[in-house]
Amino acid sequence: NYTRIKENIEVYQAIMIIFDKIKTLNESISDYKILNKFIFDILDIINNNIDSPSNIKNIIISLISIFEIKLLYLLGIQPNFKSCGKCMNTSNLIAFDIKLGSMLCSNCAISINDYDLLFKEIYYKKLKDFTKEELINKYSNIALWNLIDKYYEYHLDYHSSAKDVFNQIFLYK
């Protein structure tokens, strides 16, 4: 029962980001069984943490980021984290290039950001392996949030109006 989610406007608005993305990209999703289980797992985590008002915003930001990164696989546009998108080197992968949809090695990368590696880490990590502490502190990174948005905009020509509303009301107030 997710009644508590519906009663919290901040949490409810965040869930709308997920449903908006699914509704808009529905025809491109490859496996609804995996998607449905993943959505219910996310809803369960949110529902179980809704009573921690000081942490819920960070948990939501983290879970939406995790959802959006994991959804890339089901959309068939998963990033290349195994080799450099420019020289195909498989070692010293230190940065992520949105346009290439690929990691870059230390020889090809122009700039390095911590959130580039978070993108890769989230992609490979299972939802059950994320700790509450990580959700509160590590993955609630606004730079990562923005990187994911840019990836969707570049590779799917998709921009989330629901996420814009959430940003304006809850992140930048």
mmCIF file of C-alpha atoms in Angstrom:
data_model
loop_
_atom_site.group_PDB
_atom_site.id
_atom_site.type_symbol
_atom_site.label_atom_id
_atom_site.label_comp_id
_atom_site.label_asym_id
_atom_site.label_seq_id
_atom_site.Cartn_x
_atom_site.Cartn_y
_atom_site.Cartn_z
ATOM 1 C CA ASN A 1 0.000 0.000 0.000
ATOM 2 C CA TYR A 2 1.505 3.295 -1.129
ATOM 3 C CA THR A 3 -1.001 5.668 0.480
ATOM 4 C CA ARG A 4 1.777 7.461 2.382
ATOM 5 C CA ILE A 5 3.505 8.296 -0.909
ATOM 6 C CA LYS A 6 0.331 9.925 -2.237
ATOM 7 C CA GLU A 7 -0.002 11.998 0.942
ATOM 8 C CA ASN A 8 3.455 13.591 0.612
ATOM 9 C CA ILE A 9 3.477 16.128 -2.242
ATOM 10 C CA GLU A 10 7.269 16.115 -2.631
ATOM 11 C CA VAL A 11 7.436 12.341 -2.854
ATOM 12 C CA TYR A 12 4.366 12.150 -5.089
ATOM 13 C CA GLN A 13 5.834 14.717 -7.503
ATOM 14 C CA ALA A 14 9.059 12.696 -7.639
ATOM 15 C CA ILE A 15 7.144 9.529 -8.494
ATOM 16 C CA MET A 16 5.477 11.448 -11.324
ATOM 17 C CA ILE A 17 8.946 11.905 -12.872
ATOM 18 C CA ILE A 18 9.258 8.129 -13.111
ATOM 19 C CA PHE A 19 5.751 7.619 -14.503
ATOM 20 C CA ASP A 20 6.111 10.499 -16.956
ATOM 21 C CA LYS A 21 9.292 8.950 -18.323
ATOM 22 C CA ILE A 22 7.667 5.529 -18.656
ATOM 23 C CA LYS A 23 4.584 6.967 -20.356
ATOM 24 C CA THR A 24 6.607 8.998 -22.841
ATOM 25 C CA LEU A 25 9.162 6.295 -23.659
ATOM 26 C CA ASN A 26 6.714 3.378 -23.372
ATOM 27 C CA GLU A 27 7.107 2.046 -26.916
ATOM 28 C CA SER A 28 10.883 1.785 -26.610
ATOM 29 C CA ILE A 29 10.959 -0.279 -23.404
ATOM 30 C CA SER A 30 12.116 -3.835 -24.036
ATOM 31 C CA ASP A 31 11.096 -5.777 -20.905
ATOM 32 C CA TYR A 32 8.065 -4.756 -18.848
ATOM 33 C CA LYS A 33 8.495 -7.574 -16.326
ATOM 34 C CA ILE A 34 11.902 -6.223 -15.264
ATOM 35 C CA LEU A 35 10.589 -2.655 -15.349
ATOM 36 C CA ASN A 36 7.564 -3.417 -13.152
ATOM 37 C CA LYS A 37 9.632 -5.230 -10.535
ATOM 38 C CA PHE A 38 12.155 -2.397 -10.503
ATOM 39 C CA ILE A 39 9.436 0.255 -10.069
ATOM 40 C CA PHE A 40 7.853 -1.627 -7.161
ATOM 41 C CA ASP A 41 11.281 -2.047 -5.531
ATOM 42 C CA ILE A 42 11.849 1.713 -5.793
ATOM 43 C CA LEU A 43 8.380 2.467 -4.431
ATOM 44 C CA ASP A 44 9.045 0.114 -1.505
ATOM 45 C CA ILE A 45 12.307 1.884 -0.661
ATOM 46 C CA ILE A 46 10.600 5.275 -0.780
ATOM 47 C CA ASN A 47 7.634 4.038 1.225
ATOM 48 C CA ASN A 48 9.949 2.584 3.878
ATOM 49 C CA ASN A 49 11.867 5.858 4.225
ATOM 50 C CA ILE A 50 9.059 8.388 3.984
ATOM 51 C CA ASP A 51 9.135 8.908 7.751
ATOM 52 C CA SER A 52 12.638 10.432 7.575
ATOM 53 C CA PRO A 53 11.746 13.911 6.348
ATOM 54 C CA SER A 54 15.302 15.206 6.649
ATOM 55 C CA ASN A 55 16.601 12.535 4.281
ATOM 56 C CA ILE A 56 13.692 11.842 1.947
ATOM 57 C CA LYS A 57 14.653 14.464 -0.656
ATOM 58 C CA ASN A 58 18.150 13.000 -1.060
ATOM 59 C CA ILE A 59 16.766 9.473 -1.173
ATOM 60 C CA ILE A 60 14.292 10.516 -3.887
ATOM 61 C CA ILE A 61 16.964 12.255 -5.964
ATOM 62 C CA SER A 62 19.158 9.164 -5.694
ATOM 63 C CA LEU A 63 16.374 6.748 -6.596
ATOM 64 C CA ILE A 64 15.253 8.788 -9.590
ATOM 65 C CA SER A 65 18.855 8.944 -10.802
ATOM 66 C CA ILE A 66 19.185 5.183 -10.309
ATOM 67 C CA PHE A 67 15.891 4.577 -12.120
ATOM 68 C CA GLU A 68 16.855 6.778 -15.069
ATOM 69 C CA ILE A 69 20.275 5.149 -15.438
ATOM 70 C CA LYS A 70 18.867 1.610 -15.181
ATOM 71 C CA LEU A 71 16.072 2.463 -17.643
ATOM 72 C CA LEU A 72 18.708 3.121 -20.327
ATOM 73 C CA TYR A 73 19.279 -0.637 -20.574
ATOM 74 C CA LEU A 74 15.569 -1.308 -21.133
ATOM 75 C CA LEU A 75 15.488 1.451 -23.749
ATOM 76 C CA GLY A 76 18.426 -0.095 -25.612
ATOM 77 C CA ILE A 77 20.637 2.994 -25.347
ATOM 78 C CA GLN A 78 22.937 1.884 -22.580
ATOM 79 C CA PRO A 79 26.232 3.740 -22.368
ATOM 80 C CA ASN A 80 29.557 2.106 -23.194
ATOM 81 C CA PHE A 81 31.453 1.758 -19.931
ATOM 82 C CA LYS A 82 33.872 -0.910 -21.193
ATOM 83 C CA SER A 83 36.127 1.062 -23.541
ATOM 84 C CA CYS A 84 37.115 4.577 -24.512
ATOM 85 C CA GLY A 85 34.700 6.029 -27.061
ATOM 86 C CA LYS A 86 37.554 7.669 -28.958
ATOM 87 C CA CYS A 87 40.491 5.244 -28.981
ATOM 88 C CA MET A 88 38.811 2.008 -27.747
ATOM 89 C CA ASN A 89 41.344 1.679 -24.896
ATOM 90 C CA THR A 90 39.919 -0.504 -22.114
ATOM 91 C CA SER A 91 42.066 0.769 -19.250
ATOM 92 C CA ASN A 92 42.221 4.026 -17.292
ATOM 93 C CA LEU A 93 38.611 4.946 -18.086
ATOM 94 C CA ILE A 94 38.159 8.115 -16.062
ATOM 95 C CA ALA A 95 35.475 10.329 -17.638
ATOM 96 C CA PHE A 96 32.167 10.067 -19.435
ATOM 97 C CA ASP A 97 31.311 11.775 -22.729
ATOM 98 C CA ILE A 98 27.570 12.369 -23.200
ATOM 99 C CA LYS A 99 27.661 12.739 -26.982
ATOM 100 C CA LEU A 100 29.681 9.571 -27.485
ATOM 101 C CA GLY A 101 27.669 7.775 -24.815
ATOM 102 C CA SER A 102 30.937 6.318 -23.673
ATOM 103 C CA MET A 103 33.718 6.473 -21.147
ATOM 104 C CA LEU A 104 36.972 8.180 -22.071
ATOM 105 C CA CYS A 105 40.441 7.064 -21.086
ATOM 106 C CA SER A 106 43.010 9.283 -19.390
ATOM 107 C CA ASN A 107 44.604 10.064 -22.776
ATOM 108 C CA CYS A 108 41.350 11.241 -24.410
ATOM 109 C CA ALA A 109 39.508 12.891 -21.515
ATOM 110 C CA ILE A 110 39.590 16.668 -21.370
ATOM 111 C CA SER A 111 37.991 17.023 -17.939
ATOM 112 C CA ILE A 112 37.190 14.643 -15.118
ATOM 113 C CA ASN A 113 34.183 14.775 -12.796
ATOM 114 C CA ASP A 114 33.364 12.514 -9.869
ATOM 115 C CA TYR A 115 29.793 12.131 -11.087
ATOM 116 C CA ASP A 116 30.999 10.555 -14.362
ATOM 117 C CA LEU A 117 32.165 7.552 -12.360
ATOM 118 C CA LEU A 118 28.974 7.566 -10.274
ATOM 119 C CA PHE A 119 27.012 7.157 -13.529
ATOM 120 C CA LYS A 120 28.974 3.979 -14.288
ATOM 121 C CA GLU A 121 28.791 2.711 -10.706
ATOM 122 C CA ILE A 122 25.010 3.072 -10.571
ATOM 123 C CA TYR A 123 24.569 1.372 -13.930
ATOM 124 C CA TYR A 124 26.245 -1.833 -12.703
ATOM 125 C CA LYS A 125 25.110 -1.872 -9.075
ATOM 126 C CA LYS A 126 21.959 -3.785 -8.105
ATOM 127 C CA LEU A 127 19.206 -1.799 -6.397
ATOM 128 C CA LYS A 128 19.273 -4.050 -3.322
ATOM 129 C CA ASP A 129 22.983 -3.276 -2.849
ATOM 130 C CA PHE A 130 22.523 0.476 -2.362
ATOM 131 C CA THR A 131 22.692 1.404 1.307
ATOM 132 C CA LYS A 132 20.536 4.085 2.880
ATOM 133 C CA GLU A 133 23.700 6.055 3.667
ATOM 134 C CA GLU A 134 24.697 5.995 -0.021
ATOM 135 C CA LEU A 135 21.231 7.103 -1.075
ATOM 136 C CA ILE A 136 21.342 10.023 1.364
ATOM 137 C CA ASN A 137 24.897 11.194 0.759
ATOM 138 C CA LYS A 138 26.564 9.707 -2.299
ATOM 139 C CA TYR A 139 24.031 9.420 -5.121
ATOM 140 C CA SER A 140 21.908 12.503 -4.411
ATOM 141 C CA ASN A 141 24.346 14.496 -6.518
ATOM 142 C CA ILE A 142 22.730 17.315 -8.524
ATOM 143 C CA ALA A 143 25.590 17.271 -11.057
ATOM 144 C CA LEU A 144 24.830 13.572 -11.687
ATOM 145 C CA TRP A 145 21.098 14.434 -11.914
ATOM 146 C CA ASN A 146 21.929 17.001 -14.627
ATOM 147 C CA LEU A 147 24.295 14.624 -16.484
ATOM 148 C CA ILE A 148 21.493 12.064 -16.743
ATOM 149 C CA ASP A 149 19.138 14.735 -18.104
ATOM 150 C CA LYS A 150 21.687 15.708 -20.759
ATOM 151 C CA TYR A 151 22.143 12.059 -21.748
ATOM 152 C CA TYR A 152 18.386 11.619 -22.267
ATOM 153 C CA GLU A 153 18.146 14.908 -24.152
ATOM 154 C CA TYR A 154 21.027 14.060 -26.474
ATOM 155 C CA HIS A 155 20.285 10.376 -27.152
ATOM 156 C CA LEU A 156 16.462 10.338 -26.981
ATOM 157 C CA ASP A 157 15.555 13.974 -27.561
ATOM 158 C CA TYR A 158 13.621 13.652 -24.300
ATOM 159 C CA HIS A 159 13.218 16.387 -21.713
ATOM 160 C CA SER A 160 11.109 15.764 -18.601
ATOM 161 C CA SER A 161 8.604 18.481 -17.788
ATOM 162 C CA ALA A 162 7.765 16.624 -14.568
ATOM 163 C CA LYS A 163 11.416 16.868 -13.558
ATOM 164 C CA ASP A 164 11.421 20.591 -14.352
ATOM 165 C CA VAL A 165 8.477 21.095 -12.009
ATOM 166 C CA PHE A 166 10.184 19.048 -9.284
ATOM 167 C CA ASN A 167 13.387 21.065 -9.719
ATOM 168 C CA GLN A 168 11.597 24.391 -9.482
ATOM 169 C CA ILE A 169 9.455 23.499 -6.502
ATOM 170 C CA PHE A 170 11.724 21.322 -4.397
ATOM 171 C CA LEU A 171 15.355 21.704 -5.430
ATOM 172 C CA TYR A 172 15.709 25.385 -6.143
ATOM 173 C CA LYS A 173 13.352 26.942 -3.598
#
